[in-house]
Amino acid sequence: MKQAKLGAKGKLKETAVGFVLGAVGGCILGATEDPLDKIVSVMTTSSSLKPVVEEARTVGALGLGTLMGATALTTAMTSVIAGVILAAVITSVFAATGRCTGSHKHSVGLWASAGFAGAFGTTLSGVMLGSAIEWIVKKYSMVGLLWALSLFTILKPPMRFLFRILWKQGEVCCTLGSDARSLERENLEISDWQQRQRVTLQIEKRILSLEKGSSTSGMEDRTRWVTEQKEREQIERKRLKNEEAEMKQKTLHDWINTVMMKHVDFLAFSGVPMTIITMVTSGFGLFGYGNHQSVLIVLLALVSLMGYFLLQSSDFNFWMLLGCMGMFATFVIAMLTLHAGQVVVTTAMKLRVAGHNQSRETISAHMNYQSSLEAVKTAFFGAKLCQLGLGATVGGTLVRHSTGKVRVIAGAASVAGGLLVGMDVLSPVLGEGGAAGALLGVVGAAGVSVGATAAAAGRWSSWQGTLGTTVGLIIGALGMGKWHTVNIGLQLPVAYVFAMTKPF
C-alpha cells in the first residue's frame, strides 16, 4: 500500500515537472510569433517590396519563388551552423584546458558558455547575412542576389576543406590540456613510487631491528602504517579522478569532432540542390521564358531527379536529408508563388465575365505584386521552420547525450528570451534585413529549447510525464503565440520530427 502511494506520488511529480518544462519550451516558441509577424509586415510594405516586384517580371514567378526560397533557407542553415561551430569551439577549449571535470560547477559553466556562444553566433550571423541580402537586393536587384547565392554555393566546398585544416591545427594548439593531464599523471606515478620506496625501507629497517634483537614501540609502528595507508589511498583516489577526467575529456572531444564534421559537411553541400534549381528556373526567366510552361516541367524533372539520386545514395548522410528537405521546400515556395499570380488571372477572368474589364498591364502588375508578396512571406516562413527544425535537432541531441533536460530547456529559453528583449532595442539600428536575420537566429535558439522539450517528453519513466510535457508545450506555445493555431500547429510537428532525428 505504501509503495503504491509512493508510485502515485512519483508519477504526479513527473507530470507536474513535465508540464512546467513543456510550458517553458512552448512559451519561448510562442513569444517569437509577434516579433516575426511585425518584421514580415515591414518587409511586405510597398516600399520594401518594390525591388522584388520589379524583378518578378524578369525571372518569372517560378524563378522568383525558387530564388527567394533558396536564399532564405540558405541563410537559415548557414546561421545555425555558424552558431553550432562557435559553440563547438568553446566546448573544445573547455575540454582541451581540462575544465570538463565531473564538478557540477564546471559542467554548468561549460554548457552555459557553449549555449550562449551558439545562440550569439546564430543571431550575429543572421544579422550579417540578412543585412548583406538587403544590400545586394537594393544595389544589384534580384539578379545580383542570384549571382551572390551561386557564388556562395560554389565557395562552400573549398571553405569546408580549409575549415577542416584549421580545425586540425586548432586541435594541435589545444594540446596543452592533455599535456597538463600527462604531467599530473607522471607526478602521481612519482609519488606512488616514492611512497612504495618508503614502505620498502621501513620494512627493511624493521627486519634489521628484529634480527639485532631490538624492538620498537608497537604504537609507533601502527601510527606509521596508518599514515602510509592514508597516503596510499589518497594517491589512488587522485589517480582514479585523473583517469576519469581524461576519459570524460576524450569522450567529449570525440563527440565535438563528430558534431563539427557532420555540420560542416551539411553547410558545404546541403544548399547545392536548392541553388541548382534556382539557377535553372531563374535562367529561363532571364532568357524570356519566365512564364513558359516548360519552366514548370524542367523544375519538376530536376526536383524528382535530384531527390531520387540523393535518397538512393548508399551512404545517406544528414546533409543529404536536409538537402532534400530544402529542395522540396523551395519547390513548394515556387508553387505557392506561381499560384498567387494565377489567382490574380482567375479573378480578372471572373471580373471580365461580370463586365469589369481590366487592362493587360494592370493584370500583369497585380500578378507580379501578389507573386512577390507570396514569395517573401512563404520564404520567410520556410526559413523560420528551417531554423526551428535545426535548433530542435541540436536540443534533442543534447538531451539524448545526457546533458540534462532541465539545463538545456531552461538555458536555451533564457538565452532566446534575452535575445528577444535585446532585439526591441537594436531593431532600429539593424534595418529590415538585419532584424529579420536576427529574429531567425532567436527562433533557432528557441528551437533548441523546444527540441529538448520534445526529446525529454519521451524520456520519462511513466506516460503521465510524457503527457504532461506535451500538454505544457502545446498550451505554452498557443498561449504565448496569441493562439495562432495554424502557425503553431505547423511548427510543433516540425520541431518534434527534427528533435527525434539523429544527425550522427
mmCIF file with all atom_site columns, C-alpha atoms in Angstrom, residues 81-198:
data_model
loop_
_atom_site.group_PDB
_atom_site.id
_atom_site.type_symbol
_atom_site.label_atom_id
_atom_site.label_alt_id
_atom_site.label_comp_id
_atom_site.label_asym_id
_atom_site.label_entity_id
_atom_site.label_seq_id
_atom_site.pdbx_PDB_ins_code
_atom_site.Cartn_x
_atom_site.Cartn_y
_atom_site.Cartn_z
_atom_site.occupancy
_atom_site.B_iso_or_equiv
_atom_site.pdbx_formal_charge
_atom_site.auth_seq_id
_atom_site.auth_comp_id
_atom_site.auth_asym_id
_atom_site.auth_atom_id
_atom_site.pdbx_PDB_model_num
ATOM 1   C CA . ILE A 1 81  ? 25.743 26.101 -38.471 1.00 0.00 ? 81  ILE A CA 1
ATOM 2   C CA . ALA A 1 82  ? 27.714 29.229 -37.521 1.00 0.00 ? 82  ALA A CA 1
ATOM 3   C CA . GLY A 1 83  ? 26.200 29.000 -34.049 1.00 0.00 ? 83  GLY A CA 1
ATOM 4   C CA . VAL A 1 84  ? 26.960 25.280 -33.775 1.00 0.00 ? 84  VAL A CA 1
ATOM 5   C CA . ILE A 1 85  ? 30.571 25.834 -34.855 1.00 0.00 ? 85  ILE A CA 1
ATOM 6   C CA . LEU A 1 86  ? 31.108 28.630 -32.322 1.00 0.00 ? 86  LEU A CA 1
ATOM 7   C CA . ALA A 1 87  ? 29.543 26.538 -29.541 1.00 0.00 ? 87  ALA A CA 1
ATOM 8   C CA . ALA A 1 88  ? 31.733 23.572 -30.502 1.00 0.00 ? 88  ALA A CA 1
ATOM 9   C CA . VAL A 1 89  ? 34.856 25.752 -30.422 1.00 0.00 ? 89  VAL A CA 1
ATOM 10  C CA . ILE A 1 90  ? 34.017 26.989 -26.919 1.00 0.00 ? 90  ILE A CA 1
ATOM 11  C CA . THR A 1 91  ? 33.309 23.442 -25.722 1.00 0.00 ? 91  THR A CA 1
ATOM 12  C CA . SER A 1 92  ? 36.535 22.212 -27.293 1.00 0.00 ? 92  SER A CA 1
ATOM 13  C CA . VAL A 1 93  ? 38.518 24.891 -25.457 1.00 0.00 ? 93  VAL A CA 1
ATOM 14  C CA . PHE A 1 94  ? 36.937 23.770 -22.175 1.00 0.00 ? 94  PHE A CA 1
ATOM 15  C CA . ALA A 1 95  ? 37.809 20.158 -22.969 1.00 0.00 ? 95  ALA A CA 1
ATOM 16  C CA . ALA A 1 96  ? 41.380 20.938 -24.029 1.00 0.00 ? 96  ALA A CA 1
ATOM 17  C CA . THR A 1 97  ? 42.134 23.005 -20.927 1.00 0.00 ? 97  THR A CA 1
ATOM 18  C CA . GLY A 1 98  ? 40.911 20.203 -18.681 1.00 0.00 ? 98  GLY A CA 1
ATOM 19  C CA . ARG A 1 99  ? 37.922 22.114 -17.290 1.00 0.00 ? 99  ARG A CA 1
ATOM 20  C CA . CYS A 1 100 ? 35.375 19.424 -18.192 1.00 0.00 ? 100 CYS A CA 1
ATOM 21  C CA . THR A 1 101 ? 35.671 17.525 -14.927 1.00 0.00 ? 101 THR A CA 1
ATOM 22  C CA . GLY A 1 102 ? 32.798 15.906 -13.107 1.00 0.00 ? 102 GLY A CA 1
ATOM 23  C CA . SER A 1 103 ? 32.381 19.054 -10.997 1.00 0.00 ? 103 SER A CA 1
ATOM 24  C CA . HIS A 1 104 ? 28.842 20.437 -11.165 1.00 0.00 ? 104 HIS A CA 1
ATOM 25  C CA . LYS A 1 105 ? 30.195 23.983 -11.218 1.00 0.00 ? 105 LYS A CA 1
ATOM 26  C CA . HIS A 1 106 ? 32.478 23.307 -14.181 1.00 0.00 ? 106 HIS A CA 1
ATOM 27  C CA . SER A 1 107 ? 29.763 21.349 -16.004 1.00 0.00 ? 107 SER A CA 1
ATOM 28  C CA . VAL A 1 108 ? 27.256 24.195 -15.669 1.00 0.00 ? 108 VAL A CA 1
ATOM 29  C CA . GLY A 1 109 ? 29.877 26.693 -16.809 1.00 0.00 ? 109 GLY A CA 1
ATOM 30  C CA . LEU A 1 110 ? 30.748 24.547 -19.823 1.00 0.00 ? 110 LEU A CA 1
ATOM 31  C CA . TRP A 1 111 ? 27.214 24.153 -21.147 1.00 0.00 ? 111 TRP A CA 1
ATOM 32  C CA . ALA A 1 112 ? 26.181 27.697 -20.264 1.00 0.00 ? 112 ALA A CA 1
ATOM 33  C CA . SER A 1 113 ? 29.149 29.129 -22.175 1.00 0.00 ? 113 SER A CA 1
ATOM 34  C CA . ALA A 1 114 ? 28.570 26.804 -25.137 1.00 0.00 ? 114 ALA A CA 1
ATOM 35  C CA . GLY A 1 115 ? 24.836 27.583 -25.239 1.00 0.00 ? 115 GLY A CA 1
ATOM 36  C CA . PHE A 1 116 ? 25.341 31.331 -25.087 1.00 0.00 ? 116 PHE A CA 1
ATOM 37  C CA . ALA A 1 117 ? 28.061 31.165 -27.762 1.00 0.00 ? 117 ALA A CA 1
ATOM 38  C CA . GLY A 1 118 ? 25.802 29.107 -30.037 1.00 0.00 ? 118 GLY A CA 1
ATOM 39  C CA . ALA A 1 119 ? 22.839 31.460 -29.695 1.00 0.00 ? 119 ALA A CA 1
ATOM 40  C CA . PHE A 1 120 ? 25.027 34.531 -30.101 1.00 0.00 ? 120 PHE A CA 1
ATOM 41  C CA . GLY A 1 121 ? 26.763 33.068 -33.169 1.00 0.00 ? 121 GLY A CA 1
ATOM 42  C CA . THR A 1 122 ? 23.456 32.145 -34.798 1.00 0.00 ? 122 THR A CA 1
ATOM 43  C CA . THR A 1 123 ? 21.935 35.564 -34.161 1.00 0.00 ? 123 THR A CA 1
ATOM 44  C CA . LEU A 1 124 ? 25.017 37.521 -35.206 1.00 0.00 ? 124 LEU A CA 1
ATOM 45  C CA . SER A 1 125 ? 25.443 35.549 -38.433 1.00 0.00 ? 125 SER A CA 1
ATOM 46  C CA . GLY A 1 126 ? 21.726 36.035 -39.114 1.00 0.00 ? 126 GLY A CA 1
ATOM 47  C CA . VAL A 1 127 ? 22.172 39.788 -38.749 1.00 0.00 ? 127 VAL A CA 1
ATOM 48  C CA . MET A 1 128 ? 25.159 39.800 -41.097 1.00 0.00 ? 128 MET A CA 1
ATOM 49  C CA . LEU A 1 129 ? 23.522 37.618 -43.750 1.00 0.00 ? 129 LEU A CA 1
ATOM 50  C CA . GLY A 1 130 ? 20.202 39.476 -43.572 1.00 0.00 ? 130 GLY A CA 1
ATOM 51  C CA . SER A 1 131 ? 21.916 42.845 -43.924 1.00 0.00 ? 131 SER A CA 1
ATOM 52  C CA . ALA A 1 132 ? 24.013 41.528 -46.821 1.00 0.00 ? 132 ALA A CA 1
ATOM 53  C CA . ILE A 1 133 ? 20.932 40.237 -48.661 1.00 0.00 ? 133 ILE A CA 1
ATOM 54  C CA . GLU A 1 134 ? 19.119 43.546 -48.163 1.00 0.00 ? 134 GLU A CA 1
ATOM 55  C CA . TRP A 1 135 ? 22.124 45.481 -49.507 1.00 0.00 ? 135 TRP A CA 1
ATOM 56  C CA . ILE A 1 136 ? 22.542 43.205 -52.537 1.00 0.00 ? 136 ILE A CA 1
ATOM 57  C CA . VAL A 1 137 ? 18.852 43.416 -53.499 1.00 0.00 ? 137 VAL A CA 1
ATOM 58  C CA . LYS A 1 138 ? 18.757 47.214 -53.196 1.00 0.00 ? 138 LYS A CA 1
ATOM 59  C CA . LYS A 1 139 ? 22.018 47.755 -55.068 1.00 0.00 ? 139 LYS A CA 1
ATOM 60  C CA . TYR A 1 140 ? 22.122 44.935 -57.632 1.00 0.00 ? 140 TYR A CA 1
ATOM 61  C CA . SER A 1 141 ? 18.466 43.743 -57.740 1.00 0.00 ? 141 SER A CA 1
ATOM 62  C CA . MET A 1 142 ? 17.400 40.102 -57.624 1.00 0.00 ? 142 MET A CA 1
ATOM 63  C CA . VAL A 1 143 ? 19.831 39.160 -60.377 1.00 0.00 ? 143 VAL A CA 1
ATOM 64  C CA . GLY A 1 144 ? 22.681 40.239 -58.098 1.00 0.00 ? 144 GLY A CA 1
ATOM 65  C CA . LEU A 1 145 ? 21.185 38.067 -55.373 1.00 0.00 ? 145 LEU A CA 1
ATOM 66  C CA . LEU A 1 146 ? 21.172 35.120 -57.786 1.00 0.00 ? 146 LEU A CA 1
ATOM 67  C CA . TRP A 1 147 ? 24.874 35.598 -58.532 1.00 0.00 ? 147 TRP A CA 1
ATOM 68  C CA . ALA A 1 148 ? 25.704 36.021 -54.846 1.00 0.00 ? 148 ALA A CA 1
ATOM 69  C CA . LEU A 1 149 ? 23.827 32.832 -53.950 1.00 0.00 ? 149 LEU A CA 1
ATOM 70  C CA . SER A 1 150 ? 25.537 30.892 -56.736 1.00 0.00 ? 150 SER A CA 1
ATOM 71  C CA . LEU A 1 151 ? 28.991 32.166 -55.757 1.00 0.00 ? 151 LEU A CA 1
ATOM 72  C CA . PHE A 1 152 ? 28.405 31.346 -52.101 1.00 0.00 ? 152 PHE A CA 1
ATOM 73  C CA . THR A 1 153 ? 27.331 27.792 -53.006 1.00 0.00 ? 153 THR A CA 1
ATOM 74  C CA . ILE A 1 154 ? 30.436 27.286 -55.162 1.00 0.00 ? 154 ILE A CA 1
ATOM 75  C CA . LEU A 1 155 ? 32.764 28.572 -52.428 1.00 0.00 ? 155 LEU A CA 1
ATOM 76  C CA . LYS A 1 156 ? 31.375 26.421 -49.613 1.00 0.00 ? 156 LYS A CA 1
ATOM 77  C CA . PRO A 1 157 ? 33.113 23.111 -50.510 1.00 0.00 ? 157 PRO A CA 1
ATOM 78  C CA . PRO A 1 158 ? 36.597 24.756 -50.618 1.00 0.00 ? 158 PRO A CA 1
ATOM 79  C CA . MET A 1 159 ? 35.715 26.560 -47.384 1.00 0.00 ? 159 MET A CA 1
ATOM 80  C CA . ARG A 1 160 ? 34.903 23.153 -45.864 1.00 0.00 ? 160 ARG A CA 1
ATOM 81  C CA . PHE A 1 161 ? 38.352 21.864 -46.826 1.00 0.00 ? 161 PHE A CA 1
ATOM 82  C CA . LEU A 1 162 ? 40.011 24.974 -45.366 1.00 0.00 ? 162 LEU A CA 1
ATOM 83  C CA . PHE A 1 163 ? 37.979 24.739 -42.178 1.00 0.00 ? 163 PHE A CA 1
ATOM 84  C CA . ARG A 1 164 ? 38.988 21.114 -41.655 1.00 0.00 ? 164 ARG A CA 1
ATOM 85  C CA . ILE A 1 165 ? 42.661 22.121 -41.882 1.00 0.00 ? 165 ILE A CA 1
ATOM 86  C CA . LEU A 1 166 ? 42.163 24.995 -39.431 1.00 0.00 ? 166 LEU A CA 1
ATOM 87  C CA . TRP A 1 167 ? 40.266 22.726 -37.045 1.00 0.00 ? 167 TRP A CA 1
ATOM 88  C CA . LYS A 1 168 ? 43.089 20.177 -37.052 1.00 0.00 ? 168 LYS A CA 1
ATOM 89  C CA . GLN A 1 169 ? 45.611 22.951 -36.409 1.00 0.00 ? 169 GLN A CA 1
ATOM 90  C CA . GLY A 1 170 ? 43.456 24.198 -33.563 1.00 0.00 ? 170 GLY A CA 1
ATOM 91  C CA . GLU A 1 171 ? 43.422 20.717 -32.054 1.00 0.00 ? 171 GLU A CA 1
ATOM 92  C CA . VAL A 1 172 ? 47.226 20.643 -32.171 1.00 0.00 ? 172 VAL A CA 1
ATOM 93  C CA . CYS A 1 173 ? 47.427 24.053 -30.492 1.00 0.00 ? 173 CYS A CA 1
ATOM 94  C CA . CYS A 1 174 ? 44.992 22.959 -27.786 1.00 0.00 ? 174 CYS A CA 1
ATOM 95  C CA . THR A 1 175 ? 47.025 20.003 -26.538 1.00 0.00 ? 175 THR A CA 1
ATOM 96  C CA . LEU A 1 176 ? 48.128 21.991 -23.505 1.00 0.00 ? 176 LEU A CA 1
ATOM 97  C CA . GLY A 1 177 ? 45.288 20.488 -21.530 1.00 0.00 ? 177 GLY A CA 1
ATOM 98  C CA . SER A 1 178 ? 46.397 16.978 -22.454 1.00 0.00 ? 178 SER A CA 1
ATOM 99  C CA . ASP A 1 179 ? 49.989 17.859 -21.541 1.00 0.00 ? 179 ASP A CA 1
ATOM 100 C CA . ALA A 1 180 ? 48.799 19.064 -18.154 1.00 0.00 ? 180 ALA A CA 1
ATOM 101 C CA . ARG A 1 181 ? 46.967 15.778 -17.668 1.00 0.00 ? 181 ARG A CA 1
ATOM 102 C CA . SER A 1 182 ? 50.086 13.834 -18.636 1.00 0.00 ? 182 SER A CA 1
ATOM 103 C CA . LEU A 1 183 ? 52.204 15.885 -16.229 1.00 0.00 ? 183 LEU A CA 1
ATOM 104 C CA . GLU A 1 184 ? 49.727 15.254 -13.434 1.00 0.00 ? 184 GLU A CA 1
ATOM 105 C CA . ARG A 1 185 ? 49.743 11.541 -14.218 1.00 0.00 ? 185 ARG A CA 1
ATOM 106 C CA . GLU A 1 186 ? 53.564 11.485 -14.121 1.00 0.00 ? 186 GLU A CA 1
ATOM 107 C CA . ASN A 1 187 ? 53.569 13.295 -10.764 1.00 0.00 ? 187 ASN A CA 1
ATOM 108 C CA . LEU A 1 188 ? 51.148 10.740 -9.373  1.00 0.00 ? 188 LEU A CA 1
ATOM 109 C CA . GLU A 1 189 ? 53.354 7.893  -10.609 1.00 0.00 ? 189 GLU A CA 1
ATOM 110 C CA . ILE A 1 190 ? 56.398 9.506  -8.976  1.00 0.00 ? 190 ILE A CA 1
ATOM 111 C CA . SER A 1 191 ? 54.514 9.976  -5.701  1.00 0.00 ? 191 SER A CA 1
ATOM 112 C CA . ASP A 1 192 ? 53.357 6.366  -5.837  1.00 0.00 ? 192 ASP A CA 1
ATOM 113 C CA . TRP A 1 193 ? 56.920 5.143  -6.457  1.00 0.00 ? 193 TRP A CA 1
ATOM 114 C CA . GLN A 1 194 ? 58.297 7.279  -3.628  1.00 0.00 ? 194 GLN A CA 1
ATOM 115 C CA . GLN A 1 195 ? 55.632 6.009  -1.259  1.00 0.00 ? 195 GLN A CA 1
ATOM 116 C CA . ARG A 1 196 ? 56.432 2.407  -2.164  1.00 0.00 ? 196 ARG A CA 1
ATOM 117 C CA . GLN A 1 197 ? 60.138 3.086  -1.603  1.00 0.00 ? 197 GLN A CA 1
ATOM 118 C CA . ARG A 1 198 ? 59.452 4.485  1.840   1.00 0.00 ? 198 ARG A CA 1
#
